């Protein structure tokens, strides 16, 4: 399936509690590649984060809190200044996003510049297939095409998981040996 891939990109996101004006809120924090061609966000106001302590927030709606450029949000005891307001094609639903960290839903979505992501793994992978644009994305033919590609990926998934586990075990053993 590798030859079928036009573009692939990993990202990291996590739901966590953040502080806005002394209020604890549930946020989806996403390290985002602002140069991405997949699910490209639109900057409605302001600009992309230029340093590791700036962020963009999802535009205000009935579901998401209202932020202004210059507002401060505290994430993991670090202060982030809102440098922009954005709209993401992934968040077009009429339903508020569920969260795993508290009862209820996500109060805001925060985008940090992926250039400052220190995690060595991804939580999400987005793939664009070369021939995917030939289909109407709501047609049975498209779903058949995608299902075929998913089966191929699923076949390789277990081998990749085993390889990652072996690497993690090796790293842990090396760290224990140093101690």
CSV table of C-alpha atoms in Angstrom, one decimal:
chain,number,residue,atom,x,y,z
A,1,UNK,CA,0.0,0.0,0.0
A,2,UNK,CA,3.0,2.3,0.3
A,3,UNK,CA,2.9,3.2,-3.4
A,4,UNK,CA,-0.7,4.2,-3.0
A,5,UNK,CA,0.1,6.9,-0.4
A,6,UNK,CA,0.3,10.5,-1.7
A,7,UNK,CA,0.9,12.1,1.7
A,8,UNK,CA,1.1,10.9,5.3
A,9,UNK,CA,1.4,12.9,8.4
A,10,UNK,CA,1.5,12.1,12.1
A,11,UNK,CA,0.2,14.3,14.9
A,12,UNK,CA,-0.1,14.4,18.6
A,13,UNK,CA,-3.2,15.4,20.6
A,14,UNK,CA,-4.4,15.0,24.1
A,15,UNK,CA,-7.4,16.1,26.1
A,16,UNK,CA,-6.3,17.8,29.3
A,17,UNK,CA,-7.4,20.4,31.8
A,18,UNK,CA,-6.2,23.9,31.2
A,19,UNK,CA,-6.8,27.2,33.0
A,20,UNK,CA,-8.4,30.2,31.4
A,21,UNK,CA,-8.9,33.2,33.7
A,22,UNK,CA,-8.7,31.0,36.8
A,23,UNK,CA,-11.3,28.7,35.4
A,24,UNK,CA,-10.4,25.0,34.9
A,25,UNK,CA,-11.7,23.9,31.5
A,26,UNK,CA,-11.4,20.7,29.3
A,27,UNK,CA,-9.3,21.3,26.2
A,28,UNK,CA,-8.2,19.2,23.3
A,29,UNK,CA,-4.5,20.2,22.8
A,30,UNK,CA,-3.2,19.4,19.4
A,31,UNK,CA,0.4,19.8,18.1
A,32,UNK,CA,-0.4,20.9,14.6
A,33,UNK,CA,1.8,21.2,11.5
A,34,UNK,CA,0.7,24.6,10.1
A,35,UNK,CA,2.3,23.8,6.8
A,36,UNK,CA,0.1,20.7,6.4
A,37,UNK,CA,-1.9,20.0,3.3
A,38,UNK,CA,-4.2,17.6,5.2
A,39,UNK,CA,-7.2,19.0,7.1
A,40,UNK,CA,-5.7,22.5,6.7
A,41,UNK,CA,-7.0,24.9,9.2
A,42,UNK,CA,-8.0,28.4,8.2
A,43,UNK,CA,-6.5,31.3,10.3
A,44,UNK,CA,-9.5,33.6,10.7
A,45,UNK,CA,-7.7,36.2,12.9
A,46,UNK,CA,-4.1,36.8,14.0
A,47,UNK,CA,-1.3,34.4,13.0
A,48,UNK,CA,0.3,31.1,13.6
A,49,UNK,CA,2.3,30.6,16.8
A,50,UNK,CA,5.9,31.9,16.3
A,51,UNK,CA,7.3,30.4,19.5
A,52,UNK,CA,6.6,27.5,21.8
A,53,UNK,CA,4.5,29.6,24.2
A,54,UNK,CA,1.9,30.8,21.6
A,55,UNK,CA,-1.2,29.0,20.5
A,56,UNK,CA,-4.2,29.2,18.3
A,57,UNK,CA,-7.7,28.4,19.5
A,58,UNK,CA,-10.7,27.1,17.6
A,59,UNK,CA,-13.2,29.8,16.8
A,60,UNK,CA,-16.0,30.6,19.2
A,61,UNK,CA,-19.2,28.7,18.7
A,62,UNK,CA,-22.1,27.4,20.8
A,63,UNK,CA,-19.7,24.6,21.8
A,64,UNK,CA,-16.3,26.3,22.2
A,65,UNK,CA,-15.3,29.1,24.5
A,66,UNK,CA,-14.6,32.6,23.2
A,67,UNK,CA,-11.0,33.7,23.3
A,68,UNK,CA,-9.4,36.9,22.1
A,69,UNK,CA,-5.9,37.4,20.6
A,70,UNK,CA,-3.6,38.1,23.6
A,71,UNK,CA,-5.5,36.0,26.1
A,72,UNK,CA,-3.4,33.7,28.3
A,73,UNK,CA,-4.1,30.0,28.7
A,74,UNK,CA,-2.2,27.8,31.2
A,75,UNK,CA,-1.3,24.3,30.0
A,76,UNK,CA,0.8,22.1,32.3
A,77,UNK,CA,1.8,25.2,34.4
A,78,UNK,CA,3.1,27.0,31.3
A,79,UNK,CA,1.5,30.2,30.0
A,80,UNK,CA,0.5,30.3,26.4
A,81,UNK,CA,-0.6,33.5,24.6
A,82,UNK,CA,-3.3,33.2,22.0
A,83,UNK,CA,-1.8,34.4,18.7
A,84,UNK,CA,-4.7,33.4,16.5
A,85,UNK,CA,-8.3,32.2,16.0
A,86,UNK,CA,-8.8,29.3,13.5
A,87,UNK,CA,-11.4,27.1,11.9
A,88,UNK,CA,-10.5,23.4,11.3
A,89,UNK,CA,-12.4,21.3,8.8
A,90,UNK,CA,-12.3,18.4,11.3
A,91,UNK,CA,-14.5,20.2,13.7
A,92,UNK,CA,-17.6,21.0,11.7
A,93,UNK,CA,-20.1,18.9,13.7
A,94,UNK,CA,-23.2,20.2,15.4
A,95,UNK,CA,-22.1,18.1,18.4
A,96,UNK,CA,-19.7,19.1,21.0
A,97,UNK,CA,-16.5,16.9,21.1
A,98,UNK,CA,-16.5,14.2,23.8
A,99,UNK,CA,-13.6,14.1,26.2
A,100,UNK,CA,-12.0,11.4,28.2
A,101,UNK,CA,-10.8,13.6,31.1
A,102,UNK,CA,-14.0,14.8,32.7
A,103,UNK,CA,-17.7,14.3,32.5
A,104,UNK,CA,-19.0,16.2,29.6
A,105,UNK,CA,-17.4,17.7,26.5
A,106,UNK,CA,-14.4,19.6,25.3
A,107,UNK,CA,-14.6,23.4,26.0
A,108,UNK,CA,-12.0,24.5,23.5
A,109,UNK,CA,-9.5,23.2,21.0
A,110,UNK,CA,-6.0,24.6,21.3
A,111,UNK,CA,-3.3,24.3,18.5
A,112,UNK,CA,0.4,24.4,19.4
A,113,UNK,CA,3.1,24.5,16.8
A,114,UNK,CA,4.2,21.0,16.0
A,115,UNK,CA,7.8,22.2,15.7
A,116,UNK,CA,7.9,22.4,19.5
A,117,UNK,CA,6.4,18.9,20.1
A,118,UNK,CA,8.8,16.9,22.2
A,119,UNK,CA,6.9,13.6,22.1
A,120,UNK,CA,8.6,10.7,20.2
A,121,UNK,CA,5.3,9.2,19.1
A,122,UNK,CA,2.0,10.2,17.4
A,123,UNK,CA,-1.6,9.7,18.6
A,124,UNK,CA,-3.1,10.3,15.1
A,125,UNK,CA,-2.0,9.5,11.6
A,126,UNK,CA,-3.6,11.1,8.5
A,127,UNK,CA,-3.2,9.6,5.1
A,128,UNK,CA,-4.1,10.8,1.6
A,129,UNK,CA,-4.2,8.1,-1.0
A,130,UNK,CA,-3.2,8.8,-4.6
A,131,UNK,CA,-6.4,7.5,-6.2
A,132,UNK,CA,-8.7,8.6,-3.4
A,133,UNK,CA,-9.7,11.8,-5.3
A,134,UNK,CA,-11.2,9.8,-8.1
A,135,UNK,CA,-14.2,8.8,-6.0
A,136,UNK,CA,-17.1,10.7,-4.5
A,137,UNK,CA,-16.2,10.5,-0.8
A,138,UNK,CA,-19.8,9.4,0.0
A,139,UNK,CA,-20.1,6.7,-2.6
A,140,UNK,CA,-20.1,3.0,-2.1
A,141,UNK,CA,-17.1,2.8,-4.5
A,142,UNK,CA,-15.1,5.1,-2.3
A,143,UNK,CA,-15.9,3.1,0.8
A,144,UNK,CA,-14.9,-0.1,-1.0
A,145,UNK,CA,-11.6,1.5,-2.1
A,146,UNK,CA,-10.9,2.7,1.5
A,147,UNK,CA,-11.9,-0.6,3.1
A,148,UNK,CA,-9.4,-2.4,0.8
A,149,UNK,CA,-6.6,0.0,1.9
A,150,UNK,CA,-7.5,-0.3,5.6
A,151,UNK,CA,-7.3,-4.1,5.4
A,152,UNK,CA,-3.7,-3.8,4.0
A,153,UNK,CA,-2.7,-1.4,6.8
A,154,UNK,CA,-4.3,-3.6,9.4
A,155,UNK,CA,-2.2,-6.6,8.2
A,156,UNK,CA,1.0,-4.6,8.8
A,157,UNK,CA,-0.2,-3.0,12.1
A,158,UNK,CA,0.7,-5.9,14.4
A,159,UNK,CA,4.2,-6.2,13.1
A,160,UNK,CA,4.7,-2.4,13.6
A,161,UNK,CA,3.3,-2.7,17.2
A,162,UNK,CA,5.6,-5.6,18.0
A,163,UNK,CA,8.6,-3.6,16.6
A,164,UNK,CA,7.7,-0.5,18.7
A,165,UNK,CA,7.2,-2.7,21.9
A,166,UNK,CA,10.6,-4.3,21.3
A,167,UNK,CA,12.3,-0.9,21.0
A,168,UNK,CA,10.5,0.4,24.1
A,169,UNK,CA,11.6,-2.7,26.1
A,170,UNK,CA,15.2,-2.3,24.9
A,171,UNK,CA,15.2,1.4,25.9
A,172,UNK,CA,13.8,0.5,29.4
A,173,UNK,CA,16.4,-2.2,29.9
A,174,UNK,CA,19.2,0.2,28.9
A,175,UNK,CA,17.9,2.8,31.4
A,176,UNK,CA,17.6,0.2,34.2
A,177,UNK,CA,21.1,-0.9,33.5
A,178,UNK,CA,22.4,2.7,33.9
A,179,UNK,CA,20.7,3.0,37.3
